[in-house]
PDB file of C-alpha atoms in Angstrom:
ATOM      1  CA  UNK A   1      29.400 -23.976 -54.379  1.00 77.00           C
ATOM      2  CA  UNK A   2      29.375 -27.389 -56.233  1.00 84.00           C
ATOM      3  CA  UNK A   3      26.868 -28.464 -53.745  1.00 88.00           C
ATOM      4  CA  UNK A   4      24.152 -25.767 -54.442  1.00 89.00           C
ATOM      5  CA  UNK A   5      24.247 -26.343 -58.051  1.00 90.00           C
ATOM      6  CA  UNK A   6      23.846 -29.676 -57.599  1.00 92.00           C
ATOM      7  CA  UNK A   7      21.037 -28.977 -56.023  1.00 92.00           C
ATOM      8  CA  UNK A   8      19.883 -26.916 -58.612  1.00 92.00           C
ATOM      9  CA  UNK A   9      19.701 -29.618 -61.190  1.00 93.00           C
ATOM     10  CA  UNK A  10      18.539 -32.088 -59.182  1.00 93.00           C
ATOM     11  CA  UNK A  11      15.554 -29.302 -57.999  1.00 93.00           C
ATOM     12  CA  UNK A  12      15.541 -29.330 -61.714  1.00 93.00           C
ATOM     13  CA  UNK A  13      14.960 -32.402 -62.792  1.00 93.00           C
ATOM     14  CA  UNK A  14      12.447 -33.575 -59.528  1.00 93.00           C
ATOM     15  CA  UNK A  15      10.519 -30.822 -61.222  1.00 94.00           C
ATOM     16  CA  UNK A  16      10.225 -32.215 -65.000  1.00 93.00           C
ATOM     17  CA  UNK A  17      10.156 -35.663 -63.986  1.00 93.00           C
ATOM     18  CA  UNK A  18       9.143 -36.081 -60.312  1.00 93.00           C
ATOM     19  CA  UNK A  19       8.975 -39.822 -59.918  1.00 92.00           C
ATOM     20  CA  UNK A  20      12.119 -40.608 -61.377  1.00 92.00           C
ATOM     21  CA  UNK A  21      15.092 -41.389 -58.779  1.00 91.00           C
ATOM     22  CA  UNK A  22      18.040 -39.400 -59.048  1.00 92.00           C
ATOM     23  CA  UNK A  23      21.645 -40.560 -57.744  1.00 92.00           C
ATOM     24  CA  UNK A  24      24.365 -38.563 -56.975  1.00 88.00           C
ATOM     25  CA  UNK A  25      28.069 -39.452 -58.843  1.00 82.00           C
ATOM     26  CA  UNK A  26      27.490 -43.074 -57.831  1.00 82.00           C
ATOM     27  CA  UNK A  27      24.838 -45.705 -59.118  1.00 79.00           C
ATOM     28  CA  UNK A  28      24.230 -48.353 -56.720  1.00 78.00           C
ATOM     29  CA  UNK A  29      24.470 -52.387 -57.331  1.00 83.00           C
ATOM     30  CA  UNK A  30      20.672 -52.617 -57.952  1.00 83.00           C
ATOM     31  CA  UNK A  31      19.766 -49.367 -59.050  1.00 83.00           C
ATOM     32  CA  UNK A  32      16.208 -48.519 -60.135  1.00 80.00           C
ATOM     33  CA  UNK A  33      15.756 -47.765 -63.954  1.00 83.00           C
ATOM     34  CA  UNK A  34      13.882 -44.361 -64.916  1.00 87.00           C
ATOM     35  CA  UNK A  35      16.381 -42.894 -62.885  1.00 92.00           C
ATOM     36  CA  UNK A  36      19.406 -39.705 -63.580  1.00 94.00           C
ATOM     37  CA  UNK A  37      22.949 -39.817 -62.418  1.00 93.00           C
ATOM     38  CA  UNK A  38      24.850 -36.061 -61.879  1.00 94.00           C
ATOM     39  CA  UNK A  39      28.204 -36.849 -62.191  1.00 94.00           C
ATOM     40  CA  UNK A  40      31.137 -34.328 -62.058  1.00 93.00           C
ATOM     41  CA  UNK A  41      32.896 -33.977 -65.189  1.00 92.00           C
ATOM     42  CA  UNK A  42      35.621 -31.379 -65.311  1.00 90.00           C
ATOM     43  CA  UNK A  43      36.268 -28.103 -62.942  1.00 87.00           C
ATOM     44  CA  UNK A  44      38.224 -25.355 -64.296  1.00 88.00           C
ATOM     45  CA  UNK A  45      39.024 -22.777 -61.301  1.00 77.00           C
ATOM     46  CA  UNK A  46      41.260 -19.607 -62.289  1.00 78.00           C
ATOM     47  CA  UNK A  47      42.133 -16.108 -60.089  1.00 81.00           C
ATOM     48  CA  UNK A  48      40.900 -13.481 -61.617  1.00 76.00           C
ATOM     49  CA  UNK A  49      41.616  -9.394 -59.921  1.00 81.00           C
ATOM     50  CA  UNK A  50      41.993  -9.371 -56.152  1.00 81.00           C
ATOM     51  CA  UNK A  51      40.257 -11.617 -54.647  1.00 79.00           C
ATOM     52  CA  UNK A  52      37.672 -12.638 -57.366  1.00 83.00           C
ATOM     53  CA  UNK A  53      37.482 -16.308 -58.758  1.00 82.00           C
ATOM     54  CA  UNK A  54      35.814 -17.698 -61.608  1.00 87.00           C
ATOM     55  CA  UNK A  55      34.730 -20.950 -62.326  1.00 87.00           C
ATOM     56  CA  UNK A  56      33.509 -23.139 -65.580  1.00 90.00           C
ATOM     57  CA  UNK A  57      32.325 -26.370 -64.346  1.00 93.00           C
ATOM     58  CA  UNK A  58      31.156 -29.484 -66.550  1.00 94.00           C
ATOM     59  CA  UNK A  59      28.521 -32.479 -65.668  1.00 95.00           C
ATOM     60  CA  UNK A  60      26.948 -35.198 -67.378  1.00 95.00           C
ATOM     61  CA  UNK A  61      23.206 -36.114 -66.861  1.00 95.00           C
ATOM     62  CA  UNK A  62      22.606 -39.769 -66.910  1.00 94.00           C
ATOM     63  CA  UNK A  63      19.449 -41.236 -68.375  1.00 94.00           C
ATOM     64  CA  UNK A  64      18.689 -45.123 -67.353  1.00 93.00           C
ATOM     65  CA  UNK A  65      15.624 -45.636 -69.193  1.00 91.00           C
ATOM     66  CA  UNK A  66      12.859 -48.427 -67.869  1.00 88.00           C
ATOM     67  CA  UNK A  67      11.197 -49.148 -71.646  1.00 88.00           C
ATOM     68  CA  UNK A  68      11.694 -52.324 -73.556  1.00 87.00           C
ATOM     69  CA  UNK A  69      14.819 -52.703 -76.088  1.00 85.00           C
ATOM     70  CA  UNK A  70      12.917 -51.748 -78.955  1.00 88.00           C
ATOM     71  CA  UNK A  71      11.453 -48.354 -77.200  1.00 91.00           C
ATOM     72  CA  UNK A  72      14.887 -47.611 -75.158  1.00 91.00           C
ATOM     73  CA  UNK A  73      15.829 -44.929 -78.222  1.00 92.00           C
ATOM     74  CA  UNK A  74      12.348 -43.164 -78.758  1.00 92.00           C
ATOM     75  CA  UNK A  75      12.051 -43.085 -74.935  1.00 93.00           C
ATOM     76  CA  UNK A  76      15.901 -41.300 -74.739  1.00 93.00           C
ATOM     77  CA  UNK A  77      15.422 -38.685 -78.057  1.00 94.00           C
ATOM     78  CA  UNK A  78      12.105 -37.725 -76.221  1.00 94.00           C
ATOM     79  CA  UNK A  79      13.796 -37.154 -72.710  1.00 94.00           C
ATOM     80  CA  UNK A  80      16.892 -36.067 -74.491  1.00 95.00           C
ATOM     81  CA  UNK A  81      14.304 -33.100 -76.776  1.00 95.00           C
ATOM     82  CA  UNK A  82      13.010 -32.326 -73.431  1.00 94.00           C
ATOM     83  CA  UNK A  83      16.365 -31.397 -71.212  1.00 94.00           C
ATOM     84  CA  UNK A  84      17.715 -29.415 -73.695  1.00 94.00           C
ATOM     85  CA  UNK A  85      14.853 -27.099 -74.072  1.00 93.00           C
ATOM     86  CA  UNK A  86      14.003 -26.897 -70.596  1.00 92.00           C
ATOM     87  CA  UNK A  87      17.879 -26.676 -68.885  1.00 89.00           C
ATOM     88  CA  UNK A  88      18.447 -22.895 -70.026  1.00 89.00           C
ATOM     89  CA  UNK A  89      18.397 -22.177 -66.408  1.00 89.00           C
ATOM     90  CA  UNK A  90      19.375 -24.065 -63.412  1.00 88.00           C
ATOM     91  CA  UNK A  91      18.327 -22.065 -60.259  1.00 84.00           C
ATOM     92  CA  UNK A  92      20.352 -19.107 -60.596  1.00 87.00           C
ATOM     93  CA  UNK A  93      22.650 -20.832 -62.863  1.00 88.00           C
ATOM     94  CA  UNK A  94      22.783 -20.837 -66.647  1.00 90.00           C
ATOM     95  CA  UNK A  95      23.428 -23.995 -68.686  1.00 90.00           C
ATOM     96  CA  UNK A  96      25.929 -23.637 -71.273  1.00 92.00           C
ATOM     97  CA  UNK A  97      27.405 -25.702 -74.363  1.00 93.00           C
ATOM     98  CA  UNK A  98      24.794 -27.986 -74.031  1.00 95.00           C
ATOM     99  CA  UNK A  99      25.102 -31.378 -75.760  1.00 95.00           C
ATOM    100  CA  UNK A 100      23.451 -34.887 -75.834  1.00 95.00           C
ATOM    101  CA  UNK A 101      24.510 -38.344 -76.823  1.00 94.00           C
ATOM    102  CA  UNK A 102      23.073 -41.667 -76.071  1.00 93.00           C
ATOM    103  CA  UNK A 103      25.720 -44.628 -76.104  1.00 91.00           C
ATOM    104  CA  UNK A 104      24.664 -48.178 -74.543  1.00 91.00           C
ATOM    105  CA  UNK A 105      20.758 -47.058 -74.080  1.00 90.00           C
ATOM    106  CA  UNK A 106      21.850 -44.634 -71.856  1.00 92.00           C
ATOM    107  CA  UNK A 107      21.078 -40.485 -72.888  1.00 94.00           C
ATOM    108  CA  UNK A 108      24.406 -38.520 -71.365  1.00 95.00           C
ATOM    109  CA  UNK A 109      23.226 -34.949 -71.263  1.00 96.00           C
ATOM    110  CA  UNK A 110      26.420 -32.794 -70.256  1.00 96.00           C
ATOM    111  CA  UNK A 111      26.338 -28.619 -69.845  1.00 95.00           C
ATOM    112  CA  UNK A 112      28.620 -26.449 -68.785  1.00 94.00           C
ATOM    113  CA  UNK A 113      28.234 -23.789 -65.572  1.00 92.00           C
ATOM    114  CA  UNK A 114      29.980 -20.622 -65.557  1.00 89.00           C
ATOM    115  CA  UNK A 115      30.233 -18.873 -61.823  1.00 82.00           C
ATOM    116  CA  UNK A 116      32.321 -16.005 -60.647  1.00 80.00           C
ATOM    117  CA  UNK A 117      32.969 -15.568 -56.589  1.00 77.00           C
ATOM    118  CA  UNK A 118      34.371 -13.588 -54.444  1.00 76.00           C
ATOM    119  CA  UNK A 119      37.039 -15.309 -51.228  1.00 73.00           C
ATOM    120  CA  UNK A 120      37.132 -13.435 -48.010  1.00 73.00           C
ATOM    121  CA  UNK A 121      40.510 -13.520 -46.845  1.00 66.00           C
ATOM    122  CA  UNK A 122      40.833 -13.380 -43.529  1.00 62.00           C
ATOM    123  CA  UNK A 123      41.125 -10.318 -42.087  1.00 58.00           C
ATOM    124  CA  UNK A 124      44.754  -9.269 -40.892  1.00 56.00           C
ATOM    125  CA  UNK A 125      45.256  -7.044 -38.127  1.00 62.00           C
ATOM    126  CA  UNK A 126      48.393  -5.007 -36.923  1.00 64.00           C
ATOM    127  CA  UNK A 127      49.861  -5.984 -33.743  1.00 69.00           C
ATOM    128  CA  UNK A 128      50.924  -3.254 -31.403  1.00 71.00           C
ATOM    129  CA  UNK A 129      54.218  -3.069 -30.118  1.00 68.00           C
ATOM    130  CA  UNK A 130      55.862  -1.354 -27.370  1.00 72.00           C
ATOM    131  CA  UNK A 131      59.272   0.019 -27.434  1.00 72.00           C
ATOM    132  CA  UNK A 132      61.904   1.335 -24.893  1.00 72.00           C
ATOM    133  CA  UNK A 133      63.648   4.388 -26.007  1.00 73.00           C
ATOM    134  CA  UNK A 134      66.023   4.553 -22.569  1.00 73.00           C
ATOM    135  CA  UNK A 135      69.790   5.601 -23.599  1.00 66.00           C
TER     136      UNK A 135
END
């Protein structure tokens, strides 16, 4: 489930800003600037009735910015105006308790997911038995 809504933002974001490179929860060494980072935050995971699950998971958006020192802020407030109006929906998924800082140069956009499932247990299935009723 994770998975597919990372995929979902990243779908996202290749959308609004399709030649920017986006990483996945790790940055490389050398990494290119103009560029996201999806990281993880926080999974909350609690049983509801039955069988049913539901889900509240948190991730921060990375913004690297590739402008000069003196344009790094207008460049991150303009990215920063943009996600937040734009990330009501991810996919399927909605985009809650949105909120946006920029510490270092770098805009963290984080947003909460909400998801409910359902688990399949595997089926179990009665064993027959024979018994002897000779006195």
């Amino acid at each position: 489930m994770i998975n597919s809504i990372k995929q979902s933002i990243i779908n996202k974001l290749l959308k609004l800003y399709p030649e920017y490179t986006i990483y996945d929860e790790n940055v490389p060494e050398n990494f290119e600037k103009k560029s996201f980072l999806i990281k993880l935050i926080d999974q909350k995971y609690n049983k509801r009735l039955n069988s049913k699950y539901k889900s509240i998971i948190s991730f921060d958006v990375a913004y690297f910015s590739d402008k000069s020192t003196t344009e790094i802020k207008s460049d991150c407030l303009e990215v920063q105006l943009n996600l937040i109006r734009t990330f009501d929906l991810i996919g399927t998924y909605r985009a809650l308790n949105k909120q946006a800082t920029i510490t270092d140069n770098v805009l963290h956009f984080k947003f909460d997911i909400n998801y409910s499932e359902i688990r399949r247990e595997e089926e179990i299935k009665m064993q027959t038995q024979q018994t002897t009723t000779n006195i």
